[in-house]
Every structure is written in C-alpha cells, then in structure tokens.
Short mmCIF file of C-alpha atoms and ligand atoms in Angstrom, two decimals:
data_model
loop_
_atom_site.label_atom_id
_atom_site.label_comp_id
_atom_site.label_asym_id
_atom_site.label_seq_id
_atom_site.Cartn_x
_atom_site.Cartn_y
_atom_site.Cartn_z
CA MET A 1 91.36 73.03 97.83
CA ALA A 2 93.71 71.34 100.16
CA VAL A 3 90.58 69.60 101.77
CA ASP A 4 87.25 68.33 100.50
CA TYR A 5 84.20 69.75 100.14
CA GLU A 6 82.68 68.38 102.77
CA THR A 7 85.44 68.51 105.47
CA MET A 8 85.37 72.40 104.55
CA ASN A 9 81.91 72.51 104.23
CA LYS A 10 82.10 71.61 108.30
CA ILE A 11 84.57 73.80 108.91
CA VAL A 12 83.59 76.62 107.10
CA LYS A 13 79.65 76.35 109.46
CA LYS A 14 82.11 75.54 113.09
CA ALA A 15 83.60 78.94 111.73
CA LEU A 16 80.23 80.22 112.08
CA SER A 17 78.63 79.20 114.79
CA LEU A 18 82.10 79.87 116.47
CA GLY A 19 81.66 83.95 115.05
CA LYS A 20 78.03 83.99 116.40
CA LYS A 21 78.81 83.41 119.87
CA GLU A 22 81.29 87.19 120.34
CA LEU A 23 78.44 88.67 118.05
CA PRO A 24 77.58 89.93 121.74
CA LYS A 25 80.99 91.87 122.41
CA GLY A 26 79.76 93.97 119.42
CA ARG A 27 77.57 97.00 117.89
CA VAL A 28 76.50 98.15 115.06
CA ALA A 29 78.04 101.57 113.35
CA ASP A 30 75.39 104.21 113.60
CA TYR A 31 77.73 107.02 112.60
CA ILE A 32 76.09 107.23 109.35
CA PRO A 33 72.32 106.29 109.98
CA GLU A 34 71.61 104.02 107.28
CA LEU A 35 73.78 101.44 108.71
CA ALA A 36 72.10 101.24 112.08
CA LYS A 37 69.06 99.81 110.64
CA ALA A 38 71.89 96.85 110.51
CA ARG A 39 70.84 93.20 111.89
CA PRO A 40 73.21 92.78 114.64
CA ASP A 41 72.60 88.85 114.51
CA ALA A 42 73.68 88.85 110.86
CA LEU A 43 77.09 86.79 110.22
CA GLY A 44 78.07 84.61 107.58
CA ILE A 45 81.12 84.15 105.89
CA CYS A 46 81.94 82.25 102.16
CA VAL A 47 85.29 80.61 101.10
CA VAL A 48 85.53 80.11 97.78
CA GLY A 49 88.56 77.50 96.07
CA PRO A 50 90.44 78.27 92.46
CA ASP A 51 88.35 76.40 91.00
CA GLY A 52 85.61 78.66 91.72
CA THR A 53 84.18 76.25 94.85
CA ALA A 54 82.04 78.01 97.09
CA CYS A 55 81.88 76.65 100.57
CA LYS A 56 79.27 78.69 102.56
CA ALA A 57 77.50 79.17 106.27
CA GLY A 58 75.37 81.31 107.57
CA ASP A 59 74.03 84.82 106.03
CA THR A 60 76.24 85.01 102.25
CA ASN A 61 73.86 86.01 100.12
CA LEU A 62 72.47 89.29 102.28
CA PRO A 63 73.17 92.70 100.35
CA PHE A 64 75.25 95.14 102.70
CA SER A 65 77.56 98.65 101.76
CA ILE A 66 80.89 97.28 101.16
CA GLN A 67 82.20 100.76 103.27
CA SER A 68 85.79 100.97 102.91
CA ILE A 69 86.75 97.54 101.03
CA SER A 70 85.68 99.60 98.42
CA LYS A 71 89.11 101.54 98.91
CA VAL A 72 91.08 97.58 97.78
CA ILE A 73 88.83 98.18 94.30
CA SER A 74 89.73 102.68 93.82
CA LEU A 75 93.22 101.43 94.81
CA CYS A 76 93.54 98.68 91.48
CA MET A 77 91.39 101.43 89.59
CA ALA A 78 94.58 103.75 90.55
CA LEU A 79 97.52 101.51 90.21
CA GLU A 80 96.09 100.44 86.60
CA LEU A 81 95.66 104.23 85.41
CA HIS A 82 98.95 105.15 86.99
CA GLY A 83 101.44 102.97 88.16
CA VAL A 84 102.16 102.53 91.76
CA ASP A 85 105.56 105.59 92.00
CA ALA A 86 102.77 108.02 90.88
CA VAL A 87 100.21 106.65 93.29
CA PHE A 88 102.50 106.67 95.94
CA SER A 89 103.82 110.23 95.10
CA ARG A 90 100.35 111.33 96.56
CA VAL A 91 99.65 108.91 99.66
CA GLY A 92 101.90 106.35 102.98
CA MET A 93 102.20 103.31 102.24
CA GLU A 94 102.89 102.86 106.11
CA PRO A 95 99.77 101.88 108.65
CA SER A 96 98.44 105.25 110.64
CA GLY A 97 97.86 103.54 113.77
CA VAL A 98 95.05 106.70 114.62
CA ALA A 99 91.42 106.37 113.33
CA PHE A 100 90.73 105.81 110.23
CA ASN A 101 88.83 109.54 109.62
CA SER A 102 91.28 110.86 111.36
CA ILE A 103 91.62 114.85 110.85
CA VAL A 104 94.54 116.10 113.84
CA GLU A 105 96.69 113.82 111.48
CA LEU A 106 96.93 114.50 108.63
CA ASP A 107 97.98 118.26 109.38
CA LEU A 108 100.11 118.27 111.81
CA GLN A 109 102.20 116.18 109.24
CA SER A 110 103.52 117.94 106.36
CA GLY A 111 102.52 116.11 103.62
CA LYS A 112 100.18 113.03 102.12
CA PRO A 113 97.95 110.82 104.10
CA HIS A 114 99.49 107.61 105.92
CA ASN A 115 97.91 104.98 103.59
CA PRO A 116 95.13 104.68 100.34
CA PHE A 117 93.00 102.87 103.04
CA ILE A 118 92.46 105.16 105.83
CA ASN A 119 89.62 107.81 103.96
CA SER A 120 92.37 111.32 103.15
CA GLY A 121 94.14 107.82 102.15
CA ALA A 122 91.34 106.76 99.30
CA ILE A 123 89.86 110.00 99.29
CA THR A 124 93.08 111.41 97.49
CA VAL A 125 93.34 108.41 95.06
CA GLU A 126 89.84 108.50 94.27
CA SER A 127 90.81 112.45 93.18
CA MET A 128 92.82 110.99 90.85
CA ILE A 129 90.24 108.62 89.33
CA ILE A 130 87.78 110.82 88.60
CA ASP A 131 89.40 113.03 85.39
CA TYR A 132 89.69 108.88 83.69
CA ARG A 133 86.85 106.72 84.69
CA SER A 134 83.05 107.64 86.02
CA PHE A 135 81.00 106.11 88.04
CA GLU A 136 79.31 103.29 86.45
CA ASP A 137 83.00 102.44 85.21
CA MET A 138 84.08 101.98 88.64
CA LEU A 139 80.99 99.76 89.40
CA GLU A 140 81.11 98.00 86.48
CA PHE A 141 85.12 96.58 87.03
CA THR A 142 83.63 96.48 90.81
CA ARG A 143 81.43 93.21 89.47
CA ALA A 144 84.52 92.26 86.87
CA LEU A 145 86.50 91.94 89.89
CA CYS A 146 83.70 90.40 92.36
CA LEU A 147 82.24 87.96 89.56
CA ASP A 148 78.72 89.68 90.64
CA GLN A 149 76.86 91.37 88.09
CA ASP A 150 74.01 92.08 91.16
CA ILE A 151 76.46 94.98 92.83
CA THR A 152 74.60 98.47 92.76
CA LEU A 153 74.40 101.69 94.52
CA ASN A 154 72.31 101.34 97.68
CA ARG A 155 71.17 104.92 97.29
CA GLN A 156 69.53 105.14 100.66
CA VAL A 157 73.14 104.57 102.75
CA PHE A 158 74.33 106.76 99.57
CA ASN A 159 71.74 109.77 100.73
CA SER A 160 72.56 108.93 104.16
CA GLU A 161 76.88 109.42 103.75
CA MET A 162 76.12 112.38 101.97
CA ALA A 163 74.12 113.69 104.61
CA THR A 164 76.01 112.93 107.53
CA CYS A 165 80.57 112.81 105.34
CA ASP A 166 81.02 116.16 106.87
CA ARG A 167 84.65 114.96 108.22
CA ASN A 168 85.17 113.44 104.97
CA ARG A 169 84.93 116.83 103.31
CA ALA A 170 87.21 118.74 105.93
CA ILE A 171 89.55 116.01 105.29
CA ALA A 172 89.46 116.57 101.64
CA TYR A 173 89.09 120.48 101.79
CA LEU A 174 92.27 120.44 103.56
CA LEU A 175 94.44 118.04 100.77
CA LYS A 176 93.39 119.98 98.56
CA SER A 177 95.01 122.95 100.45
CA LYS A 178 97.75 120.99 100.60
CA ASN A 179 97.92 120.12 96.99
CA VAL A 180 97.93 116.19 97.90
CA ILE A 181 94.53 116.30 95.73
CA THR A 182 94.67 118.98 92.44
CA THR A 183 91.28 117.74 90.81
CA ASN A 184 87.89 118.44 92.21
CA VAL A 185 86.98 117.77 95.62
CA ASP A 186 82.86 117.65 95.58
CA SER A 187 82.51 115.00 92.84
CA SER A 188 86.15 113.29 94.83
CA ILE A 189 83.53 113.36 97.17
CA GLU A 190 80.91 111.81 95.54
CA LEU A 191 82.29 108.81 94.01
CA TYR A 192 84.31 108.15 97.70
CA THR A 193 81.08 107.88 98.44
CA LYS A 194 79.38 106.46 96.24
CA MET A 195 81.83 103.71 96.03
CA CYS A 196 81.39 102.97 99.98
CA SER A 197 77.10 102.67 99.48
CA LEU A 198 77.95 99.53 96.77
CA ASN A 199 75.82 96.82 97.77
CA VAL A 200 77.98 93.15 97.78
CA THR A 201 77.40 90.16 99.29
CA ALA A 202 80.43 87.80 101.58
CA GLU A 203 79.97 85.61 98.10
CA SER A 204 81.09 88.72 95.67
CA LEU A 205 84.19 89.72 98.33
CA ALA A 206 84.79 85.84 98.27
CA ASN A 207 85.52 85.96 94.12
CA PHE A 208 87.14 89.30 94.85
CA GLY A 209 90.06 87.37 97.16
CA LEU A 210 90.58 85.11 94.73
CA VAL A 211 91.04 87.17 91.71
CA LEU A 212 93.62 88.43 93.80
CA ALA A 213 94.69 85.23 95.18
CA LEU A 214 94.99 84.25 91.52
CA GLY A 215 96.99 87.78 91.10
CA GLY A 216 94.57 89.88 88.90
CA ILE A 217 92.81 85.91 86.82
CA ASP A 218 89.22 85.61 86.64
CA PRO A 219 89.08 81.51 87.28
CA ARG A 220 86.09 80.97 85.46
CA SER A 221 87.46 82.54 82.47
CA GLY A 222 91.22 82.64 82.57
CA LYS A 223 91.14 87.07 81.89
CA ARG A 224 93.12 88.81 83.65
CA LEU A 225 91.67 91.61 85.60
CA LEU A 226 94.27 92.79 86.98
CA LYS A 227 98.06 93.59 86.30
CA ALA A 228 99.97 90.78 88.93
CA GLY A 229 101.81 94.09 89.69
CA THR A 230 99.13 96.46 90.98
CA VAL A 231 97.91 93.13 92.72
CA GLN A 232 101.33 92.41 94.64
CA THR A 233 100.68 95.77 96.49
CA VAL A 234 97.39 95.92 97.20
CA LYS A 235 97.56 92.14 98.76
CA THR A 236 100.65 93.98 101.00
CA ILE A 237 99.43 97.38 101.40
CA MET A 238 95.91 94.38 103.37
CA LEU A 239 97.63 93.08 105.45
CA THR A 240 100.00 96.08 106.73
CA CYS A 241 97.13 98.41 106.37
CA GLY A 242 93.46 96.79 105.74
CA MET A 243 92.17 96.05 109.35
CA TYR A 244 92.19 100.40 110.56
CA ASP A 245 94.36 100.61 113.72
CA GLY A 246 93.63 97.14 114.85
CA SER A 247 95.95 95.79 111.54
CA GLY A 248 98.94 94.34 113.63
CA GLN A 249 97.59 92.64 115.83
CA PHE A 250 95.69 91.06 113.15
CA ALA A 251 98.62 90.35 111.37
CA VAL A 252 100.25 88.42 114.12
CA GLU A 253 97.08 86.20 114.84
CA VAL A 254 95.83 85.79 111.58
CA GLY A 255 98.39 86.19 108.78
CA ILE A 256 95.23 87.14 106.21
CA PRO A 257 95.11 89.65 104.16
CA THR A 258 92.01 91.40 105.00
CA LYS A 259 90.09 94.50 104.22
CA SER A 260 87.28 95.48 106.69
CA GLY A 261 84.38 97.81 106.16
CA VAL A 262 82.15 99.36 108.80
CA GLY A 263 79.33 97.63 106.73
CA GLY A 264 81.04 94.46 108.24
CA GLY A 265 82.68 93.24 105.82
CA LEU A 266 86.07 91.13 105.66
CA LEU A 267 87.44 90.77 102.47
CA SER A 268 90.22 88.56 103.05
CA VAL A 269 92.90 86.77 100.45
CA VAL A 270 94.65 83.62 101.14
CA ASP A 271 97.37 83.21 97.80
CA LYS A 272 97.00 81.19 95.50
CA ARG A 273 94.56 79.10 97.78
CA MET A 274 91.26 80.97 97.94
CA GLY A 275 89.30 84.14 98.81
CA ILE A 276 87.34 84.38 101.23
CA GLY A 277 83.86 86.89 102.05
CA VAL A 278 82.75 87.41 105.71
CA TYR A 279 79.73 90.05 107.27
CA GLY A 280 78.86 90.59 110.49
CA PRO A 281 77.54 94.09 111.34
CA ALA A 282 78.03 93.72 114.54
CA LEU A 283 81.69 95.85 115.09
CA ASP A 284 84.66 95.93 117.65
CA GLU A 285 86.15 99.19 119.30
CA LYS A 286 88.15 100.03 116.31
CA GLY A 287 85.52 98.88 113.56
CA ASN A 288 85.86 95.53 112.81
CA CYS A 289 83.29 92.70 112.63
CA VAL A 290 84.15 90.70 115.78
CA ALA A 291 83.03 87.06 114.44
CA GLY A 292 84.66 87.65 111.62
CA LYS A 293 88.02 88.07 113.12
CA VAL A 294 87.39 84.50 115.02
CA MET A 295 85.76 82.31 112.67
CA LEU A 296 89.43 83.50 110.60
CA LYS A 297 91.30 83.05 113.01
CA TYR A 298 89.69 79.26 113.30
CA LEU A 299 90.33 78.74 109.39
CA ALA A 300 93.98 79.62 109.84
CA ASP A 301 94.92 77.59 112.66
CA LYS A 302 92.63 74.63 111.38
CA LEU A 303 93.94 75.33 107.34
CA GLY A 304 97.47 76.76 107.68
CA LEU A 305 96.23 79.81 106.75
CA HIS A 306 98.91 82.09 108.20
CA LEU A 307 101.04 83.76 106.00
CA PHE A 308 104.07 82.85 107.46
CA GLN A 309 102.72 80.11 109.23
CA GLY A 310 105.97 77.90 110.63
N1 LIG B 401 82.08 105.55 104.11
C1 LIG B 401 83.21 105.18 105.52
C2 LIG B 401 83.21 106.79 106.07
O1 LIG B 401 83.97 107.37 105.44
C3 LIG B 401 83.33 104.44 105.39
C4 LIG B 401 84.49 103.72 106.30
C5 LIG B 401 85.10 102.58 106.52
O2 LIG B 401 84.27 101.66 106.32
O3 LIG B 401 86.48 102.43 107.21
O4 LIG B 401 83.14 107.75 106.99
#
C-alpha cells in the first residue's frame, strides 16, 4: 500500500464511520424473501494491499450472499472457456440504463442482452458454461479467485430465490426463443441462482478484487488464475456496467471499477494497488450498498484512487 499500515487502518475506520451515517437512507432487499432477514445496520469494509495485508473495519467476516457479484466470476469463466469474441457475440458490452431484471427492453430489441451484468446477460453467460463446468467446478473456481476455501452455497437463499425467480425464468425462455440461449434453460437458471446464493464475506471480495487488480495473479502463490485478457475485459465492464443503472454516476464520482449485488456486497478493484470488499445490505434505490458508495468515495479522495485521478 502507498500509505503505511497504521495510517491505512485509520482511513478504513474513518470510512466505516462515514458509511454508518448513511445507513438510515437505505433499505434491505426483500424481493427474495430470505434476503429480507439481513441486518440493515450491518456494515464492513476490507482493503487488501498487493502484499496481502488486510485492513478491516466492521462486519468483514459476516457471511452474506454474493448475488450479482457472482456475474463477474461467471463472466471470467465464460471468457476463459470461449474467449472474448464468442462471449460478446451473444451478450453486448453496453450499459443498459434500465433495471437489472428488465424484460420489456429485451423483447423490443431484436438481439442480445445489453451486457453480462444484467440478469438477461448473466443467464446467457451461464448458458455458455453449463455444458463445460458443473456447479461444484464453479464453486472451486470461486474459492480460488476469492482466496477463501470457506465459501459455500447458502441453501436457504437458493431455495428462496428458486421459489420466486419467475421473472428470471421468463427472461431465460425469451432468450431461448430468440436463439441467444441455445442450451438447457432450466440448467442455466439453476447454475445462475446457485452462483448468486454463494456465501462470501467482505474479506473474500477484497481478495478477489486484489486478484483482479494484479491482472489475474494469486498474490499468495504467484500462480496465474485468469488470463490477462479476461481480467482486462472484466474490469472494464465493471467500470461501465457494475453499479446497475447508477454506473455512470459512480464512475464519475468514485472512479473505481466496482460490482455490486443486492445482498449488500461490493467488489472493487484499484488497478495494481488493492482489492476492496464491502458488506452493507442497506441499499439505495438502484440496488447498491448505500454506505459503500460513500466509503469508497472517501477512500478514492483520500488515497487518490480514482482511475483518472488528475
Ligand atoms: N439473484 C438476484 C436476481 O436474479 C441477483 C440480483 C442482483 O444482485 O442484482 O434477482
């Protein structure tokens, strides 16, 4: 890290205290019944530097479901398996400007989903994985990328989402009717929902952020986990599409490639410098962790982390 450990610890603690003030403005997601059980006052932030040193404050070891952040992991796998041209022949790479689970938009436009981070795009990505990797393979892949062997499937969240994901099923069948999905729809939905239901912590997300910051290298073993091209693509899509339809504003104000999930997680990548993981299930109206945005902006300003820092 550019600053010493003590200073960094203080900055992370200050970020947490600023984030806590934002919590009353947020609401826990409840459209998946099991998610509504999260504590709205939970908040944690973990920053991991290139040497693996972690600075943490708050609820950094509390498990929560990864939700949409798993879309980053699945995109990594699809890119590793098929390459950039094949993946983006089925899914676009443009921000959508509409809600993550929009269906009207998808029907009106003739072709493919806007990008791999909205539900239609992510389900399409899973459909490109199911014939090559099992859920168990994807779980191992996730554990390796997050440097965390304790990641497991949260069965309650999985069952709760499977019982209420009619909209995702509708999206998937629409995609099948348009020949965007050409494999089994039900298996694609099952893998998508299982990936969303993985339990992670703010610390596991910070580790994953660091692996991406280092271009796909495991900082502990020095082993390459992802191709450099895969990581470059994924980080770019995180910057343009990672915060739902709040991605543009976040890119301008914070400038750190980030992916959020409705479980309250944020995965952030400060290229070559650090990975940041946040947990705070109180969300803003777009579905992003309400306190996380303020905490990341504070870190960006304090440490000069904006991608285009002048
Ligand atoms: N599993 C959630 C869904 O499909 C993910 C949503 C999200 O985190 O954006 O609705």
